[in-house]
GROMACS .gro file of C-alpha atoms in nm:
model
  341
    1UNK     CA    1 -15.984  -0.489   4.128
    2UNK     CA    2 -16.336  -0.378   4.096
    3UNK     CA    3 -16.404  -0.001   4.221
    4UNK     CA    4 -16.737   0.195   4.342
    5UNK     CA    5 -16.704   0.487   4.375
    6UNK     CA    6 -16.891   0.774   4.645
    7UNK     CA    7 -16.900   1.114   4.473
    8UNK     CA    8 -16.838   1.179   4.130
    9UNK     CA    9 -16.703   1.577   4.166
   10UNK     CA   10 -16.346   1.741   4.088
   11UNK     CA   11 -16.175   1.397   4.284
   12UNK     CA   12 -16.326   1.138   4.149
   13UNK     CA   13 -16.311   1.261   3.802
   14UNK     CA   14 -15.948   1.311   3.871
   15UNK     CA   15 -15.911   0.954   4.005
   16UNK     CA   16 -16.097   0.810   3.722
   17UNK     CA   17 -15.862   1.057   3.462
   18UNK     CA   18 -15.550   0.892   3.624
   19UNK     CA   19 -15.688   0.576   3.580
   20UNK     CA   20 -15.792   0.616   3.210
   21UNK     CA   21 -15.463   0.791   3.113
   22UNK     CA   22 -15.260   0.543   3.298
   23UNK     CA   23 -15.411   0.232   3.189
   24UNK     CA   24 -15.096   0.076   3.017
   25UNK     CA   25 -14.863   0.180   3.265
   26UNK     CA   26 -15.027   0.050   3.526
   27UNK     CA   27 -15.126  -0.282   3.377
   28UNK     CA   28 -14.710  -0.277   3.272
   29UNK     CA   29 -14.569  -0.164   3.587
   30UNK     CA   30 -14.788  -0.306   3.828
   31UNK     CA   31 -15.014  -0.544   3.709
   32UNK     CA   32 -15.301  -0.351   3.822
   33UNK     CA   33 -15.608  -0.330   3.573
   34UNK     CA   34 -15.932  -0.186   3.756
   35UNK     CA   35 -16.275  -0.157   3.668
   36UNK     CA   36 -16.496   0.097   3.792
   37UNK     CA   37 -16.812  -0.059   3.825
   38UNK     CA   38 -17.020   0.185   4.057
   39UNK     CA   39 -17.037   0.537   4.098
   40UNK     CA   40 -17.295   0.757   4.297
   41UNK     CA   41 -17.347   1.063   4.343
   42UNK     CA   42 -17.645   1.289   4.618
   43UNK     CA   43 -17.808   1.439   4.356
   44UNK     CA   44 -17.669   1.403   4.002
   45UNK     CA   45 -17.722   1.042   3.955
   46UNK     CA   46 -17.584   0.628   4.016
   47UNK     CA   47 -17.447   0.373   3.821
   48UNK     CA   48 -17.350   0.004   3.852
   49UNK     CA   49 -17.245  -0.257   3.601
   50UNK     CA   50 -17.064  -0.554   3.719
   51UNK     CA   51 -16.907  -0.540   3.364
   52UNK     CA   52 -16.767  -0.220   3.432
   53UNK     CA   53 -16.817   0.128   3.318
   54UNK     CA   54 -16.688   0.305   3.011
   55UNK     CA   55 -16.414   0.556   3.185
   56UNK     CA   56 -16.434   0.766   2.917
   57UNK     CA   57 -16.770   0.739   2.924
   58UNK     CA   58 -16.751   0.838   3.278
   59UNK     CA   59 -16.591   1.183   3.250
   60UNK     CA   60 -16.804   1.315   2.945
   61UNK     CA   61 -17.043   1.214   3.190
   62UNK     CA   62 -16.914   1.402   3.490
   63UNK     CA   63 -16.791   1.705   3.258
   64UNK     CA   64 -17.172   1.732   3.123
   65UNK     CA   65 -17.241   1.735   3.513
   66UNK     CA   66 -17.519   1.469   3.556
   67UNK     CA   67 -17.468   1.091   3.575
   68UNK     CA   68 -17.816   1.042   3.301
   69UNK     CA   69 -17.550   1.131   3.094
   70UNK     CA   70 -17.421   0.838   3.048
   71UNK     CA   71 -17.528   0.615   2.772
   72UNK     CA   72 -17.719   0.306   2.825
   73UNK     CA   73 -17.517  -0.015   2.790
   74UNK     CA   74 -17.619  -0.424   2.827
   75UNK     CA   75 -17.601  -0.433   3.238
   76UNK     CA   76 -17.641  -0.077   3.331
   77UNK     CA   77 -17.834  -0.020   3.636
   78UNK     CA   78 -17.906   0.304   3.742
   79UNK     CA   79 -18.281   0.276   4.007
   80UNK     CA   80 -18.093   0.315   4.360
   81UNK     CA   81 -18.195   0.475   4.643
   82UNK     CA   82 -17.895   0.618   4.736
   83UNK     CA   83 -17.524   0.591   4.806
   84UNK     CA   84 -17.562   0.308   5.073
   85UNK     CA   85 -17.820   0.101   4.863
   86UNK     CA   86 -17.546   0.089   4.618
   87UNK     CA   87 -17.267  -0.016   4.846
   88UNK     CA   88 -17.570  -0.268   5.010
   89UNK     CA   89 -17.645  -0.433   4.761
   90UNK     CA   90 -17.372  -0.442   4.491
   91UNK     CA   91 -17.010  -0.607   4.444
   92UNK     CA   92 -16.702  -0.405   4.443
   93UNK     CA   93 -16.348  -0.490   4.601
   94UNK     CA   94 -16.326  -0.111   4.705
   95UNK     CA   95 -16.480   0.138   4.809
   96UNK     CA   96 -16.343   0.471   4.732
   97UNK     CA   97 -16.503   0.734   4.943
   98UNK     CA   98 -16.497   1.140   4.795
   99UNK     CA   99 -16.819   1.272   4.877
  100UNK     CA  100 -16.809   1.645   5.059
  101UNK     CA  101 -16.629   1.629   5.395
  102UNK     CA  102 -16.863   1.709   5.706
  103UNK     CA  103 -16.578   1.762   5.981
  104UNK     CA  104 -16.826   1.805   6.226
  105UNK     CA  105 -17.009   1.481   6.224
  106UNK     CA  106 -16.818   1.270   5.983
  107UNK     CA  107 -17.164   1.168   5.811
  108UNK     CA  108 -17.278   1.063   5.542
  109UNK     CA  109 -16.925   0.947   5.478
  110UNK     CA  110 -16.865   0.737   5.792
  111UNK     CA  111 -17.206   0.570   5.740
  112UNK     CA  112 -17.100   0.485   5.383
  113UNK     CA  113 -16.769   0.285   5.519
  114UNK     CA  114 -16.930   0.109   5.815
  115UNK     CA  115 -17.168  -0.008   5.508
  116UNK     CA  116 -16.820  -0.127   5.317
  117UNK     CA  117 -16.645  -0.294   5.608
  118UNK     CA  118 -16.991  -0.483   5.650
  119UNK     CA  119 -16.980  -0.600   5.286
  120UNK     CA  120 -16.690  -0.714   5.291
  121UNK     CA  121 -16.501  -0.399   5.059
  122UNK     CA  122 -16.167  -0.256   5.140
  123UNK     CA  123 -16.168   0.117   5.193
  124UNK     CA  124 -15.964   0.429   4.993
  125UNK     CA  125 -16.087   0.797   5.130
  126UNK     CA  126 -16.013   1.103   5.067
  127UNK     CA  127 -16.276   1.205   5.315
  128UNK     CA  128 -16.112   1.390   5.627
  129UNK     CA  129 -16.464   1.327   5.823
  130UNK     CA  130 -16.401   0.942   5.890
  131UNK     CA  131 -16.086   0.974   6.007
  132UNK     CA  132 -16.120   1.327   6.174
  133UNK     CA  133 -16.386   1.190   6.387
  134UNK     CA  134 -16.467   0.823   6.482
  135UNK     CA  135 -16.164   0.665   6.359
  136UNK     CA  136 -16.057   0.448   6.649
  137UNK     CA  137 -16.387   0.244   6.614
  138UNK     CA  138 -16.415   0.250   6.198
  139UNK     CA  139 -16.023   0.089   6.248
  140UNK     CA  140 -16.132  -0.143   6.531
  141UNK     CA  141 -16.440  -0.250   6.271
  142UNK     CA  142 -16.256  -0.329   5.964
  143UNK     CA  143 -15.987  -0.515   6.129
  144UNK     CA  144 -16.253  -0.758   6.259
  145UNK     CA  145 -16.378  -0.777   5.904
  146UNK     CA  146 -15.994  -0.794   5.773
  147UNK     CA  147 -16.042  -0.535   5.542
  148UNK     CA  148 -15.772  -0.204   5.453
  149UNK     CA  149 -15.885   0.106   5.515
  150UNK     CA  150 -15.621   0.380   5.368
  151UNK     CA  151 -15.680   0.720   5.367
  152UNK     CA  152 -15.359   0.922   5.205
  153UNK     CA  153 -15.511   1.175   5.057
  154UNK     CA  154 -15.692   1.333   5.381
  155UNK     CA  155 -15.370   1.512   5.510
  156UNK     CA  156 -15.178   1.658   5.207
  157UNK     CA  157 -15.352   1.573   4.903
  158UNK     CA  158 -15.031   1.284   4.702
  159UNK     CA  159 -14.769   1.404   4.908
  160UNK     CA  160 -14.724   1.088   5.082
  161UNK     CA  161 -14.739   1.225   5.398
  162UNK     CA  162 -14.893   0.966   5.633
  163UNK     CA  163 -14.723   0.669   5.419
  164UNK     CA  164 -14.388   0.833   5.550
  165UNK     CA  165 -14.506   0.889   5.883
  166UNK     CA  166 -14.650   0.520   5.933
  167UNK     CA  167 -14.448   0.304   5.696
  168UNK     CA  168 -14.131   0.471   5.566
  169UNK     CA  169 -14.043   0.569   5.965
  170UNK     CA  170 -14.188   0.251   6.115
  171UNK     CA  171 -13.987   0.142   6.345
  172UNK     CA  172 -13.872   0.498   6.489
  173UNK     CA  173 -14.087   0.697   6.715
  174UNK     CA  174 -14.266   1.037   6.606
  175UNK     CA  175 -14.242   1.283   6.901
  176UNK     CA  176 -14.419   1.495   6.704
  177UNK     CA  177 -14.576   1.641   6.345
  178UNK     CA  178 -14.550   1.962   6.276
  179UNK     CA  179 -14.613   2.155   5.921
  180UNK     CA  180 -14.813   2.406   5.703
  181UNK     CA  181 -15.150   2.159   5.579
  182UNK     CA  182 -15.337   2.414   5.423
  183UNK     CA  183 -15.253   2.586   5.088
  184UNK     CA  184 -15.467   2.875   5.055
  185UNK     CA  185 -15.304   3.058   5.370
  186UNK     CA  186 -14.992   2.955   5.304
  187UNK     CA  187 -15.065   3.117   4.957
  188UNK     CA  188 -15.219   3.421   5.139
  189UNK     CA  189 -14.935   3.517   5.359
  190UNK     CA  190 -14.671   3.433   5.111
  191UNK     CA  191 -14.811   3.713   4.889
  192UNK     CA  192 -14.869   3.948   5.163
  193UNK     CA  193 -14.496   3.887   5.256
  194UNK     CA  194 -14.454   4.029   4.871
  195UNK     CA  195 -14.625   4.310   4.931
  196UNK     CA  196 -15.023   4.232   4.918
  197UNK     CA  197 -15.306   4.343   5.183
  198UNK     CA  198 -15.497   4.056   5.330
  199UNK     CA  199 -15.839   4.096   5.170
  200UNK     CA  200 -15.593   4.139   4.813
  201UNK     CA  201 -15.414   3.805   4.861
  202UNK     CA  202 -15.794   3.662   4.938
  203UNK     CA  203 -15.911   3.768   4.638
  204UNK     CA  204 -15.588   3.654   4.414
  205UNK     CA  205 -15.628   3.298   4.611
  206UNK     CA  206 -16.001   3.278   4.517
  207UNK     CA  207 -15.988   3.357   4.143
  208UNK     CA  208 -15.678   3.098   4.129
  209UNK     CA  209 -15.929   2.868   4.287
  210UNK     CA  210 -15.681   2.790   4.567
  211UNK     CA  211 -15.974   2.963   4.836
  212UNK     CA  212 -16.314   2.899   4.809
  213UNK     CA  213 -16.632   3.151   4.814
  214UNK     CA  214 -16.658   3.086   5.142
  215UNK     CA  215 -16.285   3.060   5.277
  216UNK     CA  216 -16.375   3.058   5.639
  217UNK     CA  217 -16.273   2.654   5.672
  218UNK     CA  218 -15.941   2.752   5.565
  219UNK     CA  219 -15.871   3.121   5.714
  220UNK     CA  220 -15.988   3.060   6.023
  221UNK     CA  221 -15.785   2.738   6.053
  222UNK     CA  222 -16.042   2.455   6.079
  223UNK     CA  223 -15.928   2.297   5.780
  224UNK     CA  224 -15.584   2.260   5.942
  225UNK     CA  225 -15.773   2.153   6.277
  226UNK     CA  226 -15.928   1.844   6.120
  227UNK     CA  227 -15.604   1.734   5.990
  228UNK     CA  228 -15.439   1.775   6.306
  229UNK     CA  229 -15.693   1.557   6.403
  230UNK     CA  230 -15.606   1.347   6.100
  231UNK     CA  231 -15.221   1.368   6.230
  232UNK     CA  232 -15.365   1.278   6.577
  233UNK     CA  233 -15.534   0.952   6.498
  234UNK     CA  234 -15.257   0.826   6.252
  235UNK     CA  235 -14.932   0.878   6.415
  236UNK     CA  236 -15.035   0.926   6.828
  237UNK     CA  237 -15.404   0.676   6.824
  238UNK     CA  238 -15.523   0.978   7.011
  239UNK     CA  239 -15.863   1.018   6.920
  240UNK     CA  240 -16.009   1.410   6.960
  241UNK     CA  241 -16.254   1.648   6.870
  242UNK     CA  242 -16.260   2.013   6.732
  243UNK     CA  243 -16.334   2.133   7.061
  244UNK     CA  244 -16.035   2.031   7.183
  245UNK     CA  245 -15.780   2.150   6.963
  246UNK     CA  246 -15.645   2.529   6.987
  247UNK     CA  247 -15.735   2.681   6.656
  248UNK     CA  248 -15.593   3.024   6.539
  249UNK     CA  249 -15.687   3.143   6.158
  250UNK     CA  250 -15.501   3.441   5.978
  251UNK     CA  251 -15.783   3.708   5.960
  252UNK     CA  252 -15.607   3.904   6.225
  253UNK     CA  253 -15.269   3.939   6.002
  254UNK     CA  254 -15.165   4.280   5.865
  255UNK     CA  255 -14.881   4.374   5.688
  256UNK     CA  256 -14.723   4.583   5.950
  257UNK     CA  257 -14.653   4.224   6.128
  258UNK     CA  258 -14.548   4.077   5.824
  259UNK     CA  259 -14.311   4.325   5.782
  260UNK     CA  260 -14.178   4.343   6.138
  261UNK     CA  261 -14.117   3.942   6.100
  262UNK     CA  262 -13.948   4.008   5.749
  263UNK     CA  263 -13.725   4.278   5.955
  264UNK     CA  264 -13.631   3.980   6.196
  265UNK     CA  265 -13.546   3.785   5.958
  266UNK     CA  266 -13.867   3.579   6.047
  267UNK     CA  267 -14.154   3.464   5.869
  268UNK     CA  268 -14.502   3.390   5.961
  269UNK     CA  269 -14.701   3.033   5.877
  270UNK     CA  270 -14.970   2.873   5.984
  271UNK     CA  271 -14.831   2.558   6.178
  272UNK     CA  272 -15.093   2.283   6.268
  273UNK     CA  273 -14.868   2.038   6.508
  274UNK     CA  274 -14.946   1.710   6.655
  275UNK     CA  275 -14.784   1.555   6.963
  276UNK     CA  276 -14.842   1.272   7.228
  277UNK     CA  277 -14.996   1.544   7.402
  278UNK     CA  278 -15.257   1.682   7.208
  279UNK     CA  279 -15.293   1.922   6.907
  280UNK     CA  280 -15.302   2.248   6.807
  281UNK     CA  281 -15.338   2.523   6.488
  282UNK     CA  282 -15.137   2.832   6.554
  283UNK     CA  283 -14.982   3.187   6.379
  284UNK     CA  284 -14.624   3.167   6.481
  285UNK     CA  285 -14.292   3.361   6.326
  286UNK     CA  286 -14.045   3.098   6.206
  287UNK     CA  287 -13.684   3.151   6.210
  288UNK     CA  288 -13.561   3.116   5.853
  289UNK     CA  289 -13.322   2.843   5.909
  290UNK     CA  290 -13.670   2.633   5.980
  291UNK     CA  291 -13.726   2.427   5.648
  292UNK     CA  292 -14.096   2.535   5.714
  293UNK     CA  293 -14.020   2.895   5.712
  294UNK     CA  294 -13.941   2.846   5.332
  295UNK     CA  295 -14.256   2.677   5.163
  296UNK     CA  296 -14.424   2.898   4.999
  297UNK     CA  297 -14.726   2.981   4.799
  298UNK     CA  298 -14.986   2.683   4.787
  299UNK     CA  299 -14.760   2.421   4.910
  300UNK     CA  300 -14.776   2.188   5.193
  301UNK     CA  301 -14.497   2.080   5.436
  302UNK     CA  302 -14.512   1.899   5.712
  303UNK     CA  303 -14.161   1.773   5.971
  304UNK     CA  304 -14.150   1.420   6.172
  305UNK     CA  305 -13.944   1.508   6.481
  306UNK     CA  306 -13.810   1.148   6.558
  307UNK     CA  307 -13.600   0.963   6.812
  308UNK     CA  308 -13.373   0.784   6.520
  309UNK     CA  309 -13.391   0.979   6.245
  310UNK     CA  310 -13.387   1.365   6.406
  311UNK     CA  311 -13.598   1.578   6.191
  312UNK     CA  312 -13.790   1.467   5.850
  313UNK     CA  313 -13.943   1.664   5.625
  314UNK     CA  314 -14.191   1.588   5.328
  315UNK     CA  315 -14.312   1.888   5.103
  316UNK     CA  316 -14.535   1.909   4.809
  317UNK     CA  317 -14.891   1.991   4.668
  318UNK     CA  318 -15.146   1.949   4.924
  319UNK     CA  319 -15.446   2.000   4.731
  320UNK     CA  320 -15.556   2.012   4.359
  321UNK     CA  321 -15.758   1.721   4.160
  322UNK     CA  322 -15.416   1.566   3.992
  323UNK     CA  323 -15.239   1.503   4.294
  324UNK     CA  324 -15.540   1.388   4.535
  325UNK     CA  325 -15.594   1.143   4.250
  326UNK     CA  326 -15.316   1.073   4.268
  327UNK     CA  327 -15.307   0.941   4.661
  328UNK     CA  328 -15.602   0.776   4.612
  329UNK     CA  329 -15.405   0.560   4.332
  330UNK     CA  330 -15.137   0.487   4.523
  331UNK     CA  331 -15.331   0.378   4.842
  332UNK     CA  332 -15.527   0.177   4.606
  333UNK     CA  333 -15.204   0.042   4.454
  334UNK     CA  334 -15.123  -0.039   4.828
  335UNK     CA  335 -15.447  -0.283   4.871
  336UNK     CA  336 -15.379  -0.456   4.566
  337UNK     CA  337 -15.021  -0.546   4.656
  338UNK     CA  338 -15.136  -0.692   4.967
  339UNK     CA  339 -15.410  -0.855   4.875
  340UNK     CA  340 -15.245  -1.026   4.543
  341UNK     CA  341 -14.981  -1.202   4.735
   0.00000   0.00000   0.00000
């Protein structure tokens, strides 16, 4: 399987780690042996050699943080345009798509897989613009084409969250999808429940590098918004916008309600829930016999109400470079079991 790769930052590097640490394993296990033969990047450089690139050669690369970095080789090509005259004009089986996310508009990223459906490559993202926004059509596209598109690590990093929710529960009917997406409030009002201010368990989040500079995608709750929408495409094929989800962040918290839910024996979360009807991103005091009510710190959670199976619940890291690598490998392990039979 011959990989090309969009975006080259903390992701992909983790991808191409797993892949480069793995190598035996996976060639033992599953007979899977890829070659990364494209990578590019906006402004730090692309790569192509139908040989395939040095992986090693790859991360000194990235870790030096410019593609010229890496050494010239017989078949290197590095004179592209951009991202889409790679994908254009170059052969790859897959496209794996982990440039920045644009939840607003879905592009460049969306752009970049109608360019991979056309040429014939499947699709791995970690991308939540695609699928956030414009999904319904991108689907409609590649199944014309007959190619996968598989997208994992959008909604909670390797916890195989949508895998359970469309192929361990196929076959019973989700009523609904409810759970805590985002780690950095999750992290925030778990230490505020120990005893922190707000703008304290902020701080603590951002020098643990679970909240960015800028947290406002994740404290406001718009980061849990575009995976509802994620949830909302996937499990419902209801396809929504921003503007129509309900979105409630954390900023208004204070630790006179986190103590009066404590009192109650209650705890607050951020729930982002998907139904039939529509989405939404909300505050709310769980009881503590809700398996919700007890994930804590940067963990993610999310529950499958269903007509067969009652209540399902899958928790585990929702963000970090490890374990999105690692749901990009496993979607990518997907494609090549179906397309090697």
């Amino acid at each position: 399987m011959k990989l090309m790769l969009i975006g080259f930052g903390v992701v992909g590097q983790g991808l191409v780690m797993i892949l480069h640490d793995k190598a035996d394993d996976l060639k033992t296990r599953y007979g899977f042996s890829p070659q990364v033969v494209g990578v590019a990047t906006g402004s730090r450089g692309i790569l192509y050699n139908a040989n395939g690139l040095s992986l090693q050669k790859l991360l000194g690369a990235g870790q030096a943080g410019t593609l010229a970095h890496y050494p010239d080789e017989d078949g290197l090509e590095r004179d592209f345009v951009d991202a889409l005259d790679l994908i254009q004009n170059r052969d790859a089986d897959v496209l794996v798509e982990v440039s920045p996310t644009n939840i607003r508009t879905a592009m460049p990223a969306m752009q970049h897989l109608q360019e991979a459906i056309a040429t014939g490559k499947h699709i791995v993202t970690a991308n939540k613009g695609p699928v956030a926004i414009g999904f319904k059509a991108l689907l409609q596209q590649a199944k014309e084409a007959n190619v996968h598109i598989r997208y994992e690590s959008t909604l909670m990093a390797g916890t195989p969250a949508i895998a359970t929710g469309l192929e361990t529960l196929a076959g019973s009917t989700i009523q609904s999808a409810r759970g805590i997406v985002n780690g950095t409030t999750n992290y925030i009002l778990t230490e505020m429940e120990n005893g922190l201010t707000y703008d304290d368990a902020l701080s603590r989040a951002q020098q643990l590098g679970y909240a960015e500079t800028d947290p406002t995608a994740d404290v406001e709750g718009y980061d849990a918004a575009a995976k509802v929408l994620i949830m909302l495409n996937a499990f419902f094929g209801i396809e929504a916008s921003l503007d129509d989800i309900d979105v409630m962040g954390i900023t208004s918290i204070t630790p006179e309600a986190i103590l009066a839910a404590t009192e109650a024996n209650e705890r607050y979360k951020l729930i982002a829930s998907a139904t039939p009807q529509g989405g939404q991103v909300k505050l709310v005091r769980l009881p503590l016999n809700d398996p919700l009510a007890h994930v804590k710190g940067a963990t993610n959670a999310l529950t499958f109400e269903t007509d067969l199976m009652g209540d399902v619940t899958v928790m585990g890291a929702g963000a970090g470079q490890q374990e999105t690598g690692l749901g990009l490998l496993a979607d990518l392990l997907a494609i090549h079991r179906i397309v090697s039979v």
